[in-house]
Short mmCIF file of C-alpha atoms in Angstrom, two decimals:
data_model
loop_
_atom_site.label_atom_id
_atom_site.label_comp_id
_atom_site.label_asym_id
_atom_site.label_seq_id
_atom_site.Cartn_x
_atom_site.Cartn_y
_atom_site.Cartn_z
CA MET F 1 -9.59 -14.78 5.36
CA LEU F 2 -11.04 -18.27 6.20
CA PHE F 3 -9.24 -19.57 3.41
CA ARG F 4 -6.06 -17.54 3.77
CA ARG F 5 -5.88 -18.94 7.60
CA LEU F 6 -6.82 -22.47 6.22
CA TYR F 7 -3.90 -22.28 3.94
CA TYR F 8 -1.46 -21.69 6.18
CA LEU F 9 -2.60 -23.85 8.80
CA LEU F 10 -2.31 -26.97 6.12
CA LYS F 11 0.74 -25.43 4.30
CA PRO F 12 3.25 -27.45 6.36
CA PHE F 13 2.04 -30.95 5.67
CA ALA F 14 -0.64 -30.48 2.84
CA PRO F 15 -0.11 -31.73 -0.71
CA LEU F 16 0.80 -28.98 -3.14
CA ARG F 17 -2.41 -29.56 -5.23
CA LEU F 18 -4.61 -29.10 -1.78
CA ARG F 19 -2.94 -25.91 -1.05
CA ARG F 20 -3.41 -24.55 -4.52
CA ALA F 21 -6.82 -25.66 -4.43
CA LEU F 22 -7.40 -23.27 -1.16
CA ARG F 23 -5.74 -20.29 -2.96
CA ARG F 24 -8.00 -20.62 -5.76
CA LEU F 25 -11.16 -20.88 -3.57
CA HIS F 26 -9.55 -17.68 -1.51
CA ALA F 27 -9.03 -15.97 -4.73
CA ARG F 28 -12.50 -16.57 -6.17
CA SER F 29 -13.98 -15.28 -2.63
CA LEU F 30 -12.16 -11.93 -3.06
CA ALA F 31 -12.37 -11.11 -6.71
CA GLN F 32 -15.78 -9.60 -6.46
CA SER F 33 -14.77 -7.42 -3.58
CA SER F 34 -11.22 -6.52 -5.16
CA HIS F 35 -12.17 -5.80 -8.61
CA HIS F 36 -11.90 -2.15 -8.52
CA LEU F 37 -8.18 -2.71 -6.90
CA TRP F 38 -6.82 -5.72 -9.12
CA PRO F 39 -5.02 -5.81 -11.60
CA ILE F 40 -5.03 -1.80 -11.29
CA ASP F 41 -5.63 0.35 -8.40
CA PRO F 42 -6.31 3.65 -9.69
CA SER F 43 -4.79 5.44 -6.92
CA ALA F 44 -1.53 4.08 -7.54
CA PHE F 45 -0.24 6.49 -10.51
CA ARG F 46 1.40 9.22 -8.54
CA SER F 47 5.17 9.63 -9.08
CA PRO F 48 7.51 10.52 -6.29
CA PRO F 49 8.32 14.18 -5.66
CA HIS F 50 11.10 15.54 -7.59
CA PHE F 51 10.76 12.52 -10.20
CA SER F 52 11.69 13.68 -13.56
CA GLY F 53 11.14 10.67 -15.62
CA TRP F 54 13.34 7.61 -16.50
CA PRO F 55 16.89 7.94 -18.38
CA ASP F 56 17.23 8.43 -22.03
CA HIS F 57 13.41 9.56 -22.28
CA HIS F 58 12.37 5.97 -22.00
CA PRO F 59 8.30 5.80 -21.49
CA PHE F 60 8.35 3.73 -18.68
CA ALA F 61 10.86 0.96 -16.76
CA PHE F 62 10.56 -2.87 -16.96
CA VAL F 63 12.26 -4.74 -14.20
CA LEU F 64 12.38 -8.29 -14.79
CA THR F 65 12.81 -10.70 -11.35
CA HIS F 66 12.76 -14.14 -10.53
CA ASP F 67 12.30 -16.15 -7.17
CA VAL F 68 13.99 -19.64 -7.20
CA GLU F 69 11.91 -21.57 -4.58
CA THR F 70 12.64 -25.31 -5.61
CA GLN F 71 15.51 -27.54 -7.10
CA ARG F 72 13.19 -27.75 -10.07
CA GLY F 73 13.44 -23.90 -10.55
CA LEU F 74 17.16 -24.02 -9.85
CA ASP F 75 17.53 -26.54 -12.48
CA ARG F 76 15.85 -24.10 -15.32
CA VAL F 77 17.55 -20.79 -14.36
CA GLN F 78 20.14 -20.79 -17.02
CA GLN F 79 17.87 -21.95 -19.42
CA LEU F 80 15.37 -18.99 -18.63
CA ALA F 81 18.30 -16.49 -18.60
CA GLU F 82 19.32 -17.64 -22.27
CA LEU F 83 15.58 -17.00 -23.39
CA GLU F 84 15.91 -13.57 -21.76
CA MET F 85 19.02 -12.87 -23.57
CA LEU F 86 17.94 -13.88 -26.94
CA HIS F 87 15.09 -11.38 -26.69
CA GLY F 88 17.70 -8.52 -25.20
CA PHE F 89 16.56 -8.51 -21.47
CA ARG F 90 18.46 -9.07 -18.19
CA SER F 91 17.23 -9.76 -14.86
CA SER F 92 17.74 -10.69 -11.40
CA PHE F 93 17.79 -14.23 -9.88
CA ASN F 94 16.55 -14.26 -5.85
CA PHE F 95 18.07 -17.49 -4.49
CA ILE F 96 17.18 -19.21 -1.11
CA PRO F 97 20.28 -19.36 0.93
CA GLU F 98 19.47 -22.16 3.49
CA GLY F 99 16.65 -23.60 1.49
CA PRO F 100 15.61 -26.81 -0.23
CA TYR F 101 18.59 -26.30 -2.57
CA GLN F 102 22.24 -25.50 -2.71
CA VAL F 103 23.21 -22.55 -5.26
CA PRO F 104 26.15 -23.66 -7.23
CA ASP F 105 28.80 -20.83 -7.27
CA SER F 106 29.58 -21.80 -10.98
CA LEU F 107 25.77 -20.52 -11.80
CA ARG F 108 26.04 -17.54 -9.86
CA HIS F 109 29.01 -16.51 -11.49
CA TRP F 110 27.53 -17.48 -15.02
CA LEU F 111 24.64 -15.07 -14.22
CA THR F 112 26.62 -12.19 -13.05
CA SER F 113 29.17 -12.51 -16.14
CA HIS F 114 26.19 -12.14 -18.59
CA GLY F 115 24.67 -9.21 -17.14
CA PHE F 116 22.12 -10.85 -14.69
CA GLU F 117 21.93 -9.91 -10.85
CA VAL F 118 21.73 -12.27 -8.01
CA GLY F 119 19.73 -11.51 -4.89
CA VAL F 120 18.50 -13.25 -1.70
CA HIS F 121 15.25 -14.71 -1.13
CA ASP F 122 14.36 -14.84 2.59
CA LEU F 123 16.62 -17.21 4.50
CA HIS F 124 14.60 -20.61 4.88
CA HIS F 125 11.28 -19.70 2.97
CA ASP F 126 9.40 -20.95 5.79
CA GLY F 127 7.30 -18.12 6.78
CA LYS F 128 8.86 -17.64 10.23
CA LEU F 129 11.36 -14.90 9.41
CA TYR F 130 9.35 -12.69 11.54
CA SER F 131 8.03 -14.97 14.28
CA SER F 132 9.77 -12.33 16.60
CA LYS F 133 11.91 -9.29 16.67
CA LYS F 134 14.68 -11.44 18.48
CA GLN F 135 14.69 -14.32 16.13
CA PHE F 136 14.64 -12.09 12.97
CA LEU F 137 17.68 -10.29 14.17
CA LYS F 138 19.38 -13.63 14.39
CA LYS F 139 18.28 -14.53 11.00
CA ALA F 140 19.32 -11.17 9.87
CA ALA F 141 23.07 -11.85 10.49
CA ARG F 142 22.78 -15.00 8.55
CA ILE F 143 21.03 -13.04 5.68
CA ASN F 144 23.96 -10.38 5.69
CA HIS F 145 26.46 -12.87 5.71
CA TYR F 146 24.91 -14.29 2.21
CA LEU F 147 24.45 -10.79 0.93
CA HIS F 148 28.08 -10.22 1.24
CA ALA F 149 29.13 -13.82 0.14
CA TRP F 150 27.19 -13.19 -3.09
CA ASN F 151 28.02 -9.83 -3.66
CA ALA F 152 24.24 -9.03 -3.47
CA VAL F 153 22.65 -5.78 -2.43
CA GLY F 154 18.85 -6.83 -2.88
CA PHE F 155 16.53 -8.88 -0.64
CA ARG F 156 12.74 -10.28 -1.01
CA SER F 157 11.12 -11.86 1.44
CA GLY F 158 9.13 -15.43 1.44
CA PHE F 159 5.53 -15.14 0.64
CA MET F 160 5.85 -11.18 0.59
CA LEU F 161 5.52 -11.15 4.17
CA ARG F 162 7.24 -8.17 5.42
CA ASN F 163 8.31 -5.65 8.27
CA LEU F 164 9.80 -2.64 6.53
CA ASP F 165 10.89 -1.25 9.52
CA TRP F 166 12.82 -4.40 10.55
CA PHE F 167 14.38 -4.35 7.25
CA HIS F 168 17.07 -1.63 8.01
CA HIS F 169 18.96 -4.37 10.13
CA LEU F 170 19.55 -6.09 6.51
CA GLN F 171 22.72 -4.77 4.45
CA ILE F 172 20.70 -3.69 1.51
CA THR F 173 20.45 -1.12 -0.86
CA TYR F 174 16.70 -2.18 -1.96
CA ASP F 175 13.93 -4.71 -1.13
CA ALA F 176 11.45 -6.07 -3.28
CA SER F 177 8.85 -7.68 -0.74
CA THR F 178 5.94 -5.16 -1.64
CA PHE F 179 3.26 -4.77 -4.29
CA ASP F 180 1.20 -1.66 -5.67
CA THR F 181 -2.15 -3.74 -5.06
CA ASP F 182 -2.49 -7.65 -4.65
CA PRO F 183 -5.38 -8.58 -2.42
CA PHE F 184 -4.53 -12.16 -2.82
CA GLU F 185 -1.34 -12.09 -0.98
CA PRO F 186 -1.16 -13.34 2.59
CA GLN F 187 -0.37 -9.89 3.84
CA PRO F 188 -2.33 -7.75 1.49
CA ASP F 189 -1.65 -4.22 2.64
CA ALA F 190 -0.44 -2.52 -0.60
CA ALA F 191 2.10 0.02 -1.19
CA LYS F 192 -0.39 1.72 -3.63
CA THR F 193 2.41 3.06 -6.05
CA ILE F 194 3.86 2.01 -9.26
CA PHE F 195 7.02 3.73 -8.67
CA PRO F 196 10.19 2.91 -6.33
CA PHE F 197 10.13 4.82 -2.97
CA TRP F 198 12.37 5.33 -0.29
CA VAL F 199 12.02 3.58 3.47
CA PRO F 200 13.59 6.21 5.66
CA SER F 201 15.22 5.38 8.59
CA PRO F 202 16.60 7.27 11.68
CA ILE F 203 20.18 6.70 10.56
CA PRO F 204 19.73 8.22 7.00
CA GLN F 205 22.79 5.76 5.60
CA ASN F 206 20.29 2.90 6.49
CA ARG F 207 17.45 3.71 4.31
CA TYR F 208 16.81 1.57 1.22
CA LEU F 209 14.97 1.85 -2.02
CA GLU F 210 11.54 -0.34 -1.98
CA LEU F 211 10.62 -1.80 -5.40
CA PRO F 212 7.03 -3.02 -5.63
CA TYR F 213 5.97 -5.51 -8.14
CA THR F 214 3.55 -3.96 -10.23
CA LEU F 215 2.51 -6.78 -12.52
CA PRO F 216 0.77 -9.89 -10.98
CA GLN F 217 3.05 -12.50 -10.15
CA ASP F 218 3.09 -15.35 -12.58
CA SER F 219 2.06 -17.78 -10.04
CA THR F 220 -1.22 -15.75 -9.20
CA LEU F 221 -1.99 -15.21 -12.78
CA PHE F 222 -1.60 -18.57 -14.45
CA LEU F 223 -1.91 -21.09 -11.35
CA VAL F 224 -4.42 -19.13 -8.90
CA LYS F 225 -6.43 -17.19 -11.49
CA GLU F 226 -5.83 -19.90 -14.06
CA ALA F 227 -5.43 -17.37 -16.97
CA SER F 228 -4.83 -18.97 -20.31
CA THR F 229 -3.38 -15.60 -22.06
CA ILE F 230 -1.20 -12.75 -20.79
CA ASP F 231 -3.95 -10.25 -21.54
CA ILE F 232 -4.01 -9.08 -17.95
CA TRP F 233 -0.23 -8.30 -18.18
CA LYS F 234 -0.85 -6.55 -21.35
CA GLN F 235 -3.63 -4.38 -19.83
CA LYS F 236 -1.57 -3.36 -16.90
CA LEU F 237 1.58 -2.80 -19.05
CA ALA F 238 -0.47 -0.27 -21.08
CA TRP F 239 -1.75 1.67 -17.90
CA ILE F 240 1.89 1.76 -16.55
CA ALA F 241 3.23 3.01 -19.87
CA THR F 242 0.50 5.69 -19.58
CA HIS F 243 1.54 6.99 -16.28
CA HIS F 244 5.46 6.41 -17.06
CA GLY F 245 5.73 4.14 -13.93
CA MET F 246 7.78 0.87 -13.07
CA ALA F 247 6.66 -2.52 -14.29
CA LEU F 248 8.22 -4.89 -12.22
CA VAL F 249 7.40 -8.71 -12.59
CA ASN F 250 8.17 -11.68 -10.50
CA ILE F 251 8.25 -14.87 -12.63
CA HIS F 252 9.05 -18.34 -11.02
CA PRO F 253 11.45 -20.67 -13.21
CA ASP F 254 9.88 -23.46 -10.66
CA TYR F 255 6.34 -23.26 -12.49
CA ILE F 256 7.12 -22.94 -16.13
CA GLN F 257 6.87 -25.76 -18.35
CA PHE F 258 9.91 -25.88 -20.68
CA PRO F 259 9.58 -27.65 -23.86
CA HIS F 260 11.07 -30.87 -22.41
CA ASP F 261 8.76 -30.81 -19.47
CA SER F 262 5.36 -32.63 -19.23
CA PRO F 263 2.41 -30.45 -18.66
CA THR F 264 1.22 -30.35 -14.88
CA PRO F 265 -1.35 -28.19 -13.22
CA GLU F 266 1.26 -26.90 -11.32
CA THR F 267 2.96 -25.34 -14.38
CA TYR F 268 2.17 -23.08 -17.21
CA PRO F 269 3.56 -22.70 -20.90
CA LEU F 270 7.07 -20.99 -21.41
CA GLN F 271 5.32 -19.56 -24.29
CA HIS F 272 3.64 -17.01 -21.68
CA VAL F 273 6.99 -15.69 -20.93
CA THR F 274 8.17 -15.39 -24.52
CA ASP F 275 4.84 -13.57 -25.35
CA LEU F 276 5.58 -10.90 -22.56
CA LEU F 277 9.05 -10.29 -23.79
CA THR F 278 7.93 -10.17 -27.46
CA HIS F 279 4.94 -7.77 -26.61
CA LEU F 280 7.42 -5.44 -24.78
CA ARG F 281 9.66 -5.19 -27.63
CA SER F 282 7.14 -4.84 -30.37
CA GLN F 283 4.28 -2.67 -28.61
CA PHE F 284 6.40 0.05 -27.19
CA THR F 285 8.26 2.70 -29.11
CA PRO F 286 10.80 3.70 -27.66
CA PRO F 287 11.07 0.62 -25.71
CA PRO F 288 11.06 0.46 -22.03
CA TRP F 289 14.26 0.93 -20.01
CA ASN F 290 15.36 -2.55 -18.56
CA PRO F 291 17.53 -2.31 -15.64
CA THR F 292 18.45 -4.98 -13.12
CA PRO F 293 16.97 -3.87 -9.82
CA ARG F 294 20.64 -2.88 -8.68
CA ASP F 295 20.97 -0.67 -11.56
CA LEU F 296 17.63 1.11 -11.16
CA THR F 297 18.46 1.37 -7.16
CA THR F 298 21.83 3.10 -8.15
CA TRP F 299 20.38 5.40 -10.96
CA PHE F 300 17.47 6.29 -8.69
CA THR F 301 19.62 7.29 -5.94
CA GLN F 302 21.79 9.79 -8.23
CA SER F 303 18.95 11.05 -9.94
CA ASN F 304 16.60 11.65 -6.88
CA PRO F 305 18.75 13.07 -3.83
CA GLN F 306 15.72 14.92 -2.18
CA PRO F 307 14.78 12.94 1.01
CA PRO F 308 11.33 11.77 1.15
CA HIS F 309 8.69 13.81 2.96
CA PRO F 310 8.49 12.52 6.54
CA LEU F 311 4.67 11.55 5.72
CA ALA F 312 5.18 9.96 2.58
CA ARG F 313 3.84 6.36 2.45
CA LYS F 314 1.89 6.84 5.67
CA ARG F 315 -1.77 5.96 5.40
CA VAL F 316 -4.44 8.63 6.77
CA ALA F 317 -8.00 8.11 7.08
CA VAL F 318 -10.55 11.25 6.54
CA LEU F 319 -14.15 11.05 7.88
CA LEU F 320 -16.51 13.72 6.52
CA TYR F 321 -20.26 13.50 7.44
CA SER F 322 -20.92 15.70 3.95
CA TYR F 323 -20.43 15.17 0.32
CA TYR F 324 -17.13 14.89 -1.62
CA PRO F 325 -15.68 16.63 -3.44
CA ALA F 326 -18.42 19.43 -2.98
CA ASP F 327 -17.19 20.41 0.43
CA PRO F 328 -13.70 22.60 -0.31
CA ARG F 329 -12.15 22.75 3.25
CA PRO F 330 -11.79 18.77 3.47
CA ARG F 331 -11.06 18.36 -0.38
CA ARG F 332 -8.12 20.94 -0.19
CA ALA F 333 -6.81 19.09 3.12
CA ALA F 334 -7.05 15.63 1.66
CA GLU F 335 -5.60 16.83 -1.69
CA ALA F 336 -2.87 18.30 0.35
CA LEU F 337 -1.98 15.04 2.14
CA ALA F 338 -1.97 13.13 -1.08
CA GLU F 339 0.36 15.74 -2.66
CA VAL F 340 3.12 14.79 -0.09
CA GLY F 341 2.62 10.96 -0.74
CA MET F 342 0.35 9.76 1.97
CA GLN F 343 -2.13 7.47 1.02
CA VAL F 344 -5.67 9.00 1.41
CA ASP F 345 -8.91 7.31 2.37
CA LEU F 346 -11.94 9.44 2.54
CA PHE F 347 -15.22 8.08 3.94
CA CYS F 348 -18.23 10.48 3.37
CA LEU F 349 -21.87 10.35 2.49
CA ARG F 350 -23.50 9.62 -0.84
CA GLU F 351 -25.58 12.31 -2.28
CA ASN F 352 -27.34 10.10 -4.75
CA ASP F 353 -27.34 6.60 -6.42
CA SER F 354 -25.67 8.12 -9.54
CA GLN F 355 -22.41 8.42 -7.39
CA PRO F 356 -20.04 5.73 -7.53
CA THR F 357 -19.46 4.06 -4.04
CA ARG F 358 -15.60 4.24 -4.57
CA GLU F 359 -13.56 6.24 -6.69
CA VAL F 360 -10.39 8.22 -6.84
CA ILE F 361 -10.19 11.98 -7.03
CA ASN F 362 -6.69 13.71 -7.64
CA GLY F 363 -4.94 10.71 -5.49
CA VAL F 364 -7.70 10.62 -2.81
CA SER F 365 -9.64 7.13 -2.49
CA VAL F 366 -13.14 8.34 -1.97
CA TYR F 367 -15.50 5.70 -0.40
CA ARG F 368 -19.12 6.85 0.11
CA THR F 369 -21.42 5.30 2.72
CA PRO F 370 -25.07 4.42 1.59
CA ILE F 371 -26.23 7.29 4.06
CA GLN F 372 -28.05 10.26 2.56
CA ARG F 373 -28.27 13.41 4.48
CA GLN F 374 -31.63 14.65 5.36
CA ARG F 375 -32.58 17.94 7.03
CA HIS F 376 -35.70 17.21 9.36
CA SER F 377 -36.11 17.02 13.03
CA LYS F 378 -33.45 16.85 15.70
CA LEU F 379 -34.03 12.99 15.99
CA THR F 380 -33.42 12.60 12.23
CA TYR F 381 -30.00 14.20 12.72
CA LEU F 382 -29.18 12.25 15.71
CA LYS F 383 -30.17 9.01 13.88
CA GLN F 384 -28.01 9.89 10.70
CA TYR F 385 -25.18 10.84 13.01
CA ALA F 386 -25.26 7.39 14.89
CA GLN F 387 -25.52 5.57 11.55
CA PHE F 388 -22.49 7.27 10.02
CA ILE F 389 -20.46 7.11 13.43
CA ALA F 390 -21.23 3.22 13.40
CA THR F 391 -20.20 2.70 9.73
CA CYS F 392 -16.93 4.71 10.18
CA SER F 393 -16.24 2.91 13.24
CA TYR F 394 -16.47 -0.42 11.61
CA LEU F 395 -14.23 0.58 8.82
CA LEU F 396 -11.55 2.14 10.87
CA SER F 397 -11.58 -0.79 13.26
CA LYS F 398 -11.23 -3.23 10.37
CA SER F 399 -8.08 -1.41 9.26
CA VAL F 400 -6.36 -2.10 12.93
CA PHE F 401 -6.13 -5.80 11.82
CA ARG F 402 -4.99 -5.37 7.97
CA GLU F 403 -3.63 -1.89 7.03
CA LYS F 404 -3.16 0.24 9.81
CA TYR F 405 -4.01 4.04 9.66
CA HIS F 406 -1.27 6.37 10.92
CA LEU F 407 -3.49 9.40 10.86
CA VAL F 408 -7.12 9.90 11.35
CA HIS F 409 -8.41 13.40 10.24
CA VAL F 410 -11.98 14.09 11.16
CA HIS F 411 -14.08 16.84 10.24
CA ASN F 412 -17.13 18.11 12.25
CA MET F 413 -19.98 17.92 12.35
CA PRO F 414 -20.76 16.04 14.58
CA ASP F 415 -17.87 16.44 17.20
CA VAL F 416 -18.28 13.09 18.33
CA LEU F 417 -17.49 11.40 15.04
CA VAL F 418 -14.05 11.70 16.33
CA PHE F 419 -15.02 8.51 18.36
CA ALA F 420 -15.23 6.39 15.48
CA SER F 421 -11.27 6.37 15.62
CA LEU F 422 -10.88 4.87 18.94
CA LEU F 423 -9.35 1.57 17.90
CA PRO F 424 -6.97 3.31 15.40
CA LYS F 425 -5.87 5.63 18.14
CA LEU F 426 -5.32 2.66 20.46
CA SER F 427 -3.07 1.28 17.67
CA GLY F 428 -0.94 4.10 17.53
CA ALA F 429 -2.65 6.40 15.01
CA LYS F 430 -2.58 10.29 15.73
CA ILE F 431 -6.13 11.98 15.53
CA ILE F 432 -6.91 15.65 14.19
CA LEU F 433 -10.08 16.94 14.64
CA ASP F 434 -11.16 19.82 12.54
CA LEU F 435 -13.68 21.86 13.98
CA HIS F 436 -15.51 23.83 10.86
CA ASP F 437 -18.26 25.01 13.39
CA PRO F 438 -18.83 25.15 16.96
CA MET F 439 -21.73 23.09 17.39
CA PRO F 440 -23.55 24.45 20.70
CA GLU F 441 -23.73 28.00 18.95
CA LEU F 442 -24.98 26.33 15.78
CA MET F 443 -27.78 24.75 17.24
CA MET F 444 -28.68 27.68 19.33
CA SER F 445 -28.84 29.72 16.25
CA ILE F 446 -31.01 27.10 14.23
CA TYR F 447 -33.47 26.04 17.21
CA GLN F 448 -33.40 29.22 19.19
CA PHE F 449 -32.53 27.68 22.47
CA PRO F 450 -31.25 29.55 25.24
CA THR F 451 -27.75 29.56 26.45
CA HIS F 452 -28.13 27.08 29.25
CA HIS F 453 -30.44 24.80 27.53
CA TRP F 454 -29.95 21.06 28.56
CA LEU F 455 -29.10 20.22 24.76
CA VAL F 456 -26.48 23.02 24.36
CA ASN F 457 -25.15 22.13 27.59
CA SER F 458 -24.83 18.73 26.51
CA LEU F 459 -23.37 19.39 23.15
CA ARG F 460 -20.43 21.74 24.97
CA PHE F 461 -19.65 18.67 27.11
CA LEU F 462 -19.30 16.64 24.09
CA GLU F 463 -17.32 19.11 22.40
CA ARG F 464 -14.64 19.10 25.24
CA SER F 465 -14.77 15.62 25.32
CA SER F 466 -13.92 15.48 21.49
CA ILE F 467 -11.23 17.98 22.03
CA ARG F 468 -9.55 16.08 24.63
CA PHE F 469 -9.61 12.85 22.60
CA ALA F 470 -7.90 14.40 19.60
CA HIS F 471 -4.07 14.95 19.75
CA LEU F 472 -4.59 18.20 17.51
CA VAL F 473 -7.27 20.50 16.78
CA LEU F 474 -7.97 22.76 13.69
CA THR F 475 -10.34 25.60 13.21
CA PRO F 476 -10.87 28.20 10.44
CA ASN F 477 -10.65 31.50 12.67
CA LEU F 478 -9.27 33.28 15.45
CA ALA F 479 -12.81 33.74 16.94
CA PHE F 480 -13.34 29.81 17.02
CA GLN F 481 -9.86 29.32 18.30
CA ARG F 482 -10.80 31.61 21.39
CA LEU F 483 -14.15 30.10 22.12
CA PHE F 484 -12.74 26.40 22.16
CA THR F 485 -9.97 27.43 24.44
CA SER F 486 -12.31 29.45 26.67
CA ARG F 487 -14.25 25.97 27.18
CA SER F 488 -11.11 24.32 28.74
CA ALA F 489 -9.29 23.28 25.27
CA SER F 490 -5.32 23.96 25.65
CA PRO F 491 -4.22 26.97 23.46
CA ASP F 492 -1.29 24.76 22.22
CA LYS F 493 -3.85 22.07 20.92
CA VAL F 494 -5.98 24.36 18.78
CA HIS F 495 -4.70 25.80 15.54
CA ILE F 496 -5.99 28.09 13.01
CA LEU F 497 -6.30 26.74 9.32
CA MET F 498 -8.23 29.51 7.45
CA ASN F 499 -10.45 28.28 4.59
CA SER F 500 -7.88 29.31 2.00
CA PRO F 501 -8.13 28.23 -1.51
CA GLU F 502 -4.33 27.29 -1.50
CA SER F 503 -4.16 23.61 -0.50
CA HIS F 504 -0.15 24.22 0.46
CA LEU F 505 -1.38 26.38 3.47
CA PHE F 506 -2.36 22.96 4.87
CA ASN F 507 1.00 22.06 6.67
CA PRO F 508 1.23 18.44 7.36
CA ASP F 509 5.07 19.11 8.91
CA ARG F 510 3.38 20.71 11.88
CA PHE F 511 1.96 17.09 12.73
CA PRO F 512 4.63 14.68 12.95
CA PRO F 513 4.10 11.18 12.07
CA THR F 514 4.67 8.18 14.26
CA PRO F 515 7.14 5.54 12.79
CA SER F 516 5.43 2.39 11.78
CA SER F 517 5.38 -0.30 9.41
CA PRO F 518 2.67 -2.84 7.90
CA PRO F 519 1.51 -5.21 9.90
CA THR F 520 3.10 -8.76 9.87
#
């Protein structure tokens, strides 16, 4: 975070070499903590609902895009396009409408006449597109002007900054401002998918297709990470091909060292691009489908007419003071949420040192805290509960400033674990409290407490407070529902969800999400 803030503080006036040095320092600081997410996020493999594969049985799609950021890049557009034609590929070139160069009409016409696509890249590319909603709407009008003038249907924001909800004001059929995983970006919240996905709108005709880049950008790979080969591209391509996803890459002609160019620290050899195109043609049989973004959007629209699930692309945190996946009720609920397209992060205990602290199980990202459950005295229970609540509070609070959760699903015991979601609730998240057992009665049974013991009364008070805090309460049977409603819970708030082995019985539709978008 420090390097990111320093980078954008110095960006308006710092030399390019200094900015690159800061980005490299920032990347090194993130490398260790992000190795499990970059270049491959194992949870990003799920295909969209009703997706039946790419046309003509192609194993995966390869989409080649270019952002042109400087006059230097503009001068090399045609040369790069001719190289791609030589290898049998077509791509899109995204130009800045009111940036540091003027886009010749002749260049745009040459590209489109040879099968390439032209898109709009931001407006000024100065990082200020989202300074306020009022300013964005003014700039959106200008962006729409260029979309119409250039006969363009696609957009990509500068620096991959974005507010997907605001993009509904753009007259686009697709956007390409996200990524499946890239912790090195200034806005690092990820789409966590290697497939296109719809961004729904209250007005159905205003929805658009989101195309995340799924191969690391050339600037990140060769200028920030200073890779000397395309091995990371090859590794990611093999993984995407295995899962029949979409490999979309963003290559900047500005940073390519063409044969007539002198090498500099801010360029990389053209041979890397040639190696990528050669690898795609020689290593995959049949070869990947190579549409332009416009053509992919047209095909996807015709082939996937089903509207997205209302919870698709939403983020949910699951809190579980137990072991996962050993506990069947939380497992079925979490997997049901993942099946409808939600991004599920589950925080639980770690049973032993052999269990990984982080892994993906059936689409659920599992994060195990270094807390092991011990069954001893009441004081031990209290201490462990406090440790787990504090840990979950910290982890969820961090998300408020990075990747906001739209939903938090809390499993008791303890009931008060629900208060770990205080900050997400204040930022708009909805809270589900899943009461597996009534804690007062359970403590009475275990410790033989009388009905009006002070500890039992305290647990009843905490139970009522926890139910009031949650937006929705789930419980496994009618007896528990009657018990909770008898203690002042509203009958409309407590719903029965039986411990059925069929995960589809968990019906997320009864809990409508609140529209939101990644933070800007």
